[in-house]
Short mmCIF file of C-alpha atoms in Angstrom, two decimals:
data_model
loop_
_atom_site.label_atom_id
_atom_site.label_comp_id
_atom_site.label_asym_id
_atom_site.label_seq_id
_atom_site.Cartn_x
_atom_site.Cartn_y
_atom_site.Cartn_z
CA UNK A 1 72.15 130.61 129.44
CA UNK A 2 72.14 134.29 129.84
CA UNK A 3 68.95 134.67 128.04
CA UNK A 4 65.75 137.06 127.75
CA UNK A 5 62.59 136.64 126.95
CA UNK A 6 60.32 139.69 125.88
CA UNK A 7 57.16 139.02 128.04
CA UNK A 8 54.62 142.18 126.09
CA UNK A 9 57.58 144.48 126.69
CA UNK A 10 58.77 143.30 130.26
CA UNK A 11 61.69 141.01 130.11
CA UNK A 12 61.62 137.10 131.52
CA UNK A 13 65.54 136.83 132.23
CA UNK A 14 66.50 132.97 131.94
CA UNK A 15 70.30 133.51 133.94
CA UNK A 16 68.58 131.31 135.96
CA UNK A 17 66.63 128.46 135.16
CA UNK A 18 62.56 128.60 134.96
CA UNK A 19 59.53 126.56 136.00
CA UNK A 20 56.74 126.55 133.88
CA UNK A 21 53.57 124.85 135.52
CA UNK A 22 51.16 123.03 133.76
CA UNK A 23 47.20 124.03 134.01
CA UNK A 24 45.02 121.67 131.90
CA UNK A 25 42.18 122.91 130.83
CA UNK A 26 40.90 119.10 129.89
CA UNK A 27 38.98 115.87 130.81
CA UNK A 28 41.79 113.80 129.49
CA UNK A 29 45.07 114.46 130.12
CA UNK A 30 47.47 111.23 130.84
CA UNK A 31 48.09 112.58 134.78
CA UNK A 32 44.21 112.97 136.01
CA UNK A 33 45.50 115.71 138.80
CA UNK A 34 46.43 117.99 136.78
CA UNK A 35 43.23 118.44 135.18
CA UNK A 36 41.07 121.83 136.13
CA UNK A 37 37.87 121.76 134.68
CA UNK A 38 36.07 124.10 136.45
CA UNK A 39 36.56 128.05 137.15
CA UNK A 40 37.36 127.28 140.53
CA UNK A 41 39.59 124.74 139.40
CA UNK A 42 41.22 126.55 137.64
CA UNK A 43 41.50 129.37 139.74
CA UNK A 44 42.53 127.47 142.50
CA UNK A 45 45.79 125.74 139.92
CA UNK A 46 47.13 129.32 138.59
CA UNK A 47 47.63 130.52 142.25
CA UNK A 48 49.32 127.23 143.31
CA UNK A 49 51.57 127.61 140.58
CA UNK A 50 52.25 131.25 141.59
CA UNK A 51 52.64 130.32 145.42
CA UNK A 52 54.85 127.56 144.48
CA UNK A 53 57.61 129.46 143.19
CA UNK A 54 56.60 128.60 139.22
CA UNK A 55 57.18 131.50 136.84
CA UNK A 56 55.27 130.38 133.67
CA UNK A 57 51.37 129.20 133.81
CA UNK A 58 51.22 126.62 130.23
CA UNK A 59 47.44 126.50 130.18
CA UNK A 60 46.74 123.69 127.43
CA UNK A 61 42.88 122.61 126.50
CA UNK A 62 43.66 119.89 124.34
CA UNK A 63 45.25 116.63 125.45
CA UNK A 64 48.19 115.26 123.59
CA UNK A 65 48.40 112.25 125.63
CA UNK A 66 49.01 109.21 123.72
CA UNK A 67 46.08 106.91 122.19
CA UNK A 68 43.87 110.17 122.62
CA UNK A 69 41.27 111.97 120.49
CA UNK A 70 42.34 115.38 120.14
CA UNK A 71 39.28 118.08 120.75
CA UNK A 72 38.01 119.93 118.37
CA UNK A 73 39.10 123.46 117.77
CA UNK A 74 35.85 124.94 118.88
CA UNK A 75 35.82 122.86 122.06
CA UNK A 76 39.64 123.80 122.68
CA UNK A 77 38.85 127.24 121.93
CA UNK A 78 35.85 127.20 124.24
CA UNK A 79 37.68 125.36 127.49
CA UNK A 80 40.73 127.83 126.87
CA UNK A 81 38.52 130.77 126.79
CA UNK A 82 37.29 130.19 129.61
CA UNK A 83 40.78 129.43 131.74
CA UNK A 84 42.59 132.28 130.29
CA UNK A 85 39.85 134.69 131.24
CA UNK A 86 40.07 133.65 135.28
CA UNK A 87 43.53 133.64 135.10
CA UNK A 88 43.80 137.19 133.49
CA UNK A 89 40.95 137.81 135.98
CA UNK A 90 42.59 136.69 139.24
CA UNK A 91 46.50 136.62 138.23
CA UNK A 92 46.97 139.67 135.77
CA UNK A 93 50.76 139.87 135.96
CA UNK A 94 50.94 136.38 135.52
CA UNK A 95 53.32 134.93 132.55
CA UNK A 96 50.91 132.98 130.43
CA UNK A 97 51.81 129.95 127.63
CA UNK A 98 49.26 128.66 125.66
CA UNK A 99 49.66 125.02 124.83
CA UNK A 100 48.67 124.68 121.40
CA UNK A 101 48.83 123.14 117.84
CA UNK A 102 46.39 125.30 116.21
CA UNK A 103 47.15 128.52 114.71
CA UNK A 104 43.64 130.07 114.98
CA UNK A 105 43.59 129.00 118.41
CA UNK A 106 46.87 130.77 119.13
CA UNK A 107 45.91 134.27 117.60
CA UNK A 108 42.75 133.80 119.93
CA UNK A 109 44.76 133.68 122.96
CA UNK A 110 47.08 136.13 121.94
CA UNK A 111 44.71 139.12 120.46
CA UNK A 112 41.76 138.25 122.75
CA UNK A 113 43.82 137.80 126.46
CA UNK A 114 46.93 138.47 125.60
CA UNK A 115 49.00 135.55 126.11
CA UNK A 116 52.73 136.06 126.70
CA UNK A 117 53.70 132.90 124.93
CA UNK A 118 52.81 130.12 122.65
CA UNK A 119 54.27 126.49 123.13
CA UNK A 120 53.50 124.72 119.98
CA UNK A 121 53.56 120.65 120.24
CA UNK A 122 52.55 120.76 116.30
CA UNK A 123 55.83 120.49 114.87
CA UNK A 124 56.06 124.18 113.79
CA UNK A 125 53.80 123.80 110.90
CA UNK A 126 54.01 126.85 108.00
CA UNK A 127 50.92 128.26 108.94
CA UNK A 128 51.72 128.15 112.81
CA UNK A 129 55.12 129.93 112.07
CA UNK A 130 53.48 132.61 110.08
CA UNK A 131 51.13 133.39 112.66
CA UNK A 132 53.67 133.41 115.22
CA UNK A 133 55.61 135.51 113.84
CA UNK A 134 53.00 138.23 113.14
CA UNK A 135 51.93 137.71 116.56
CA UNK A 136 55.70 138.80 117.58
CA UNK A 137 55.03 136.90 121.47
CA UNK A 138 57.65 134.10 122.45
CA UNK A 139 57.73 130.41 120.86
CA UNK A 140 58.26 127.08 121.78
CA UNK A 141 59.19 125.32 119.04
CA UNK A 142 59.20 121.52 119.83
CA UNK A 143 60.64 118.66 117.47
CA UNK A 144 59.19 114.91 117.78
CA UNK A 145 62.06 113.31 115.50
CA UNK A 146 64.06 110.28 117.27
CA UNK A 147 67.34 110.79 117.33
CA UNK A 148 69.76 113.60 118.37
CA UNK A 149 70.49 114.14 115.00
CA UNK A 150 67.30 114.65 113.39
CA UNK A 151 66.19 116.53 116.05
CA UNK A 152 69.23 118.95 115.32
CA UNK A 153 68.16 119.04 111.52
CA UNK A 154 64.78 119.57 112.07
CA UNK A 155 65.32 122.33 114.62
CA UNK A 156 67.61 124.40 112.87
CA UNK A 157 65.58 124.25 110.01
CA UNK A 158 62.52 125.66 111.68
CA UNK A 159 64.63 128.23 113.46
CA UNK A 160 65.77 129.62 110.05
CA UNK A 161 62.24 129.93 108.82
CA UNK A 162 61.06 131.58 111.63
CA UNK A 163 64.01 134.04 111.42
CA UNK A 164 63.89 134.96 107.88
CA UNK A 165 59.56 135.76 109.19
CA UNK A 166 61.19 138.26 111.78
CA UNK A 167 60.56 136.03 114.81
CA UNK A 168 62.63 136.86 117.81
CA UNK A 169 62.39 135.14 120.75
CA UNK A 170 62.74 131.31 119.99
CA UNK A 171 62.70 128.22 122.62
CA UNK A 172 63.75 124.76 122.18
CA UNK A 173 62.08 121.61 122.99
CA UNK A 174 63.32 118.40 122.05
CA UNK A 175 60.08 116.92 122.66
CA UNK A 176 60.63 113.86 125.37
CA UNK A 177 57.46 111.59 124.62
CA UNK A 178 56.56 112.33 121.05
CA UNK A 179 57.83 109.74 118.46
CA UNK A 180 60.29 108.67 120.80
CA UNK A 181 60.64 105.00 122.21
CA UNK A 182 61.75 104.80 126.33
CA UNK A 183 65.63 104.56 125.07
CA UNK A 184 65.49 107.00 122.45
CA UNK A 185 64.28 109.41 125.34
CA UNK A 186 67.02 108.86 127.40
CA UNK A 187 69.47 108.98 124.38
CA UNK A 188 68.06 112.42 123.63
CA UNK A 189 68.40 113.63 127.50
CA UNK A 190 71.63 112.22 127.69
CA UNK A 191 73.04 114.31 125.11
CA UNK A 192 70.74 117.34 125.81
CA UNK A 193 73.63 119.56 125.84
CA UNK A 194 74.17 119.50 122.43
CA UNK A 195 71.11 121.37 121.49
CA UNK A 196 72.98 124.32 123.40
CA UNK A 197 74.87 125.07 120.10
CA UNK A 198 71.86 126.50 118.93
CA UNK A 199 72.30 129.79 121.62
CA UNK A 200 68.53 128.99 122.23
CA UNK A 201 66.98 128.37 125.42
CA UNK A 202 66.30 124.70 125.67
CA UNK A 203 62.89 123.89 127.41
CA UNK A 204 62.64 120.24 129.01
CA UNK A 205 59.54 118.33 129.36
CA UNK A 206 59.79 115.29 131.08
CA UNK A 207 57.22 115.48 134.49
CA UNK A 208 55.54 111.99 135.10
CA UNK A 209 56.23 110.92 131.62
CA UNK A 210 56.02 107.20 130.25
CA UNK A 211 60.18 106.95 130.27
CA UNK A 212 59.67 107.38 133.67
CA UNK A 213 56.84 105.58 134.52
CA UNK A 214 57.77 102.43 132.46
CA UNK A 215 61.36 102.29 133.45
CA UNK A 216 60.44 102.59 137.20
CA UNK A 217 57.25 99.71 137.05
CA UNK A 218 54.90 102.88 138.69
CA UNK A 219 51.86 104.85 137.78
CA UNK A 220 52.54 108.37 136.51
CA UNK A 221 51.06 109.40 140.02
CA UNK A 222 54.27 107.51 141.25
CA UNK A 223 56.31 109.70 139.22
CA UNK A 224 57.26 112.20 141.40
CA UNK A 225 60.57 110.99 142.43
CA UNK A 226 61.69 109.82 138.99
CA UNK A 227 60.70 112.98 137.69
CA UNK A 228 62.59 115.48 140.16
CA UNK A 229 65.79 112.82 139.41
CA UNK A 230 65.38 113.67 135.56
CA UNK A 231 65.00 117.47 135.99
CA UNK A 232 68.40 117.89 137.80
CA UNK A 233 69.96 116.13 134.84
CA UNK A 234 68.16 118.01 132.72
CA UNK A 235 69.83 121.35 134.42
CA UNK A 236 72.71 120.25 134.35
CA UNK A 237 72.69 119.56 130.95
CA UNK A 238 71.57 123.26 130.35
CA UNK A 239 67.74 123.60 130.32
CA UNK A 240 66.43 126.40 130.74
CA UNK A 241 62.96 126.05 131.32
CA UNK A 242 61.28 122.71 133.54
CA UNK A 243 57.65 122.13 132.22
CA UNK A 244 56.21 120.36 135.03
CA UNK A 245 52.99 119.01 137.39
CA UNK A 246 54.66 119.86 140.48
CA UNK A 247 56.28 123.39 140.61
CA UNK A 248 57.31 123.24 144.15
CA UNK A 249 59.71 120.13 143.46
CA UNK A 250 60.84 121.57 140.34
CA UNK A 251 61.73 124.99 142.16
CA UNK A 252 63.67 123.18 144.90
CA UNK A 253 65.60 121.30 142.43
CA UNK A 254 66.54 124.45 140.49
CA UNK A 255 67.64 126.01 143.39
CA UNK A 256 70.21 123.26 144.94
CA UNK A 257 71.25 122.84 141.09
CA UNK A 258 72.54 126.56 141.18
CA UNK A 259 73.42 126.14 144.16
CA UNK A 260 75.86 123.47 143.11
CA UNK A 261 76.75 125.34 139.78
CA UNK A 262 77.69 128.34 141.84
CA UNK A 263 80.14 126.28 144.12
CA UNK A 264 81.71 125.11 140.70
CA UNK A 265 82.57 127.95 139.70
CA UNK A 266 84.29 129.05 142.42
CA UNK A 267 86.42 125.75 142.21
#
């Protein structure tokens, strides 16, 4: 999708597909390597997602994992505090998503380090729309409903409300793990190409997730394979942006995708 994102007046151009790597900020999240807990943790993640050919850093201080109890806003506020100040530190330039259901916690990142972009796994509540909107960065808006078609209800809805607020730059995610049973995942990713009618970018997040996992009989830190198998459907299908553990996998997958798109087209 010839696309652009407005990244604090530089633009993020998503002609090609993007790779958005995940930094958790947490004690809990479902896949125990991704978590950074410490400044030099952290420190040490951002610049592996850099080296690794990833183009987004999705910091994200509060686990969503299922079964879990979410932190507090002062304790999300406090661990993402102190991540997006050594990544601003040692990565300036660095695209930054905040992973986040809170409004108050996104208008922290946003006025205090200037995050580029706010990926919302809340549903798009009112007040989170309102304050995304005045915050005028990039939005992930993500839908948990189970079925293709509720999913397309539900989306276009929230898109409308956040255009009518002014909001601009708008991405898509169909939300693979939230309310959705194993099949109803792979009923969504199988018709992922319909959310393209939309003319949004379409953001897929699928790395080491439970339809993987349980399908395959593995751990999520078996997931690796499953995962890179899912992503080049998901491309081909017509995401836009791969939210993912392992950037360096994702990356080479993106690459022999357009490489096989660009063949096509010469067909």
């Amino acid at each position: 999708m010839d696309y652009t994102l407005n990244i604090q007046g530089r633009l993020l151009n998503l002609a090609a597909p993007r790779v958005m790597g995940i930094l958790n900020a947490t004690p809990d999240s479902f896949y125990d390597q991704s978590r950074s807990q410490t400044e030099e943790q952290v420190m040490r993640r951002a610049r592996q997602i850099v080296d690794e050919g990833g183009d987004i850093i999705d910091i994200g201080a509060c686990s969503t994992r299922p079964d879990s109890t979410p932190a507090t806003q002062a304790e999300e506020t406090e661990r993402l505090r102190m991540a997006l100040g050594v990544v601003r530190r040692e990565l300036p330039d660095a695209v930054v998503s905040v992973d986040t259901f809170r409004p108050n916690v996104a208008r922290m990142a946003v006025e205090e380090y200037g995050a580029d972009i706010i990926n919302d796994v809340g549903g798009g509540e009112d007040d989170m729309l309102r304050t995304v909107a005045q915050l005028g960065v990039p939005y992930v808006l993500m839908a948990s409903e189970p079925t293709l078609r509720d999913t397309l209800l539900f989306l276009a809805d929230r898109v409308q409300r956040l255009r009518e607020l002014g909001q601009k730059d708008i991405i898509l995610d169909p939300g693979f793990g939230f309310g959705k049973t194993v099949e109803q995942n792979f009923e969504l990713l199988s018709q992922l190409e319909r959310l393209l009618v939309m003319e949004l970018p379409v953001l897929v997040g699928v790395s080491r997730k439970s339809m993987i996992y349980k399908t395959l009989g593995c751990t999520p830190a078996e997931a690796l394979n499953g995962t890179t198998a899912l992503h080049a459907v998901s491309l081909m299908k017509g995401a836009s942006i791969l939210r993912v553990h392992d950037v360096k996998e994702a990356a080479e997958c993106i690459a022999l995708t357009e490489r096989m798109k660009t063949i096509d087209r010469k067909i």
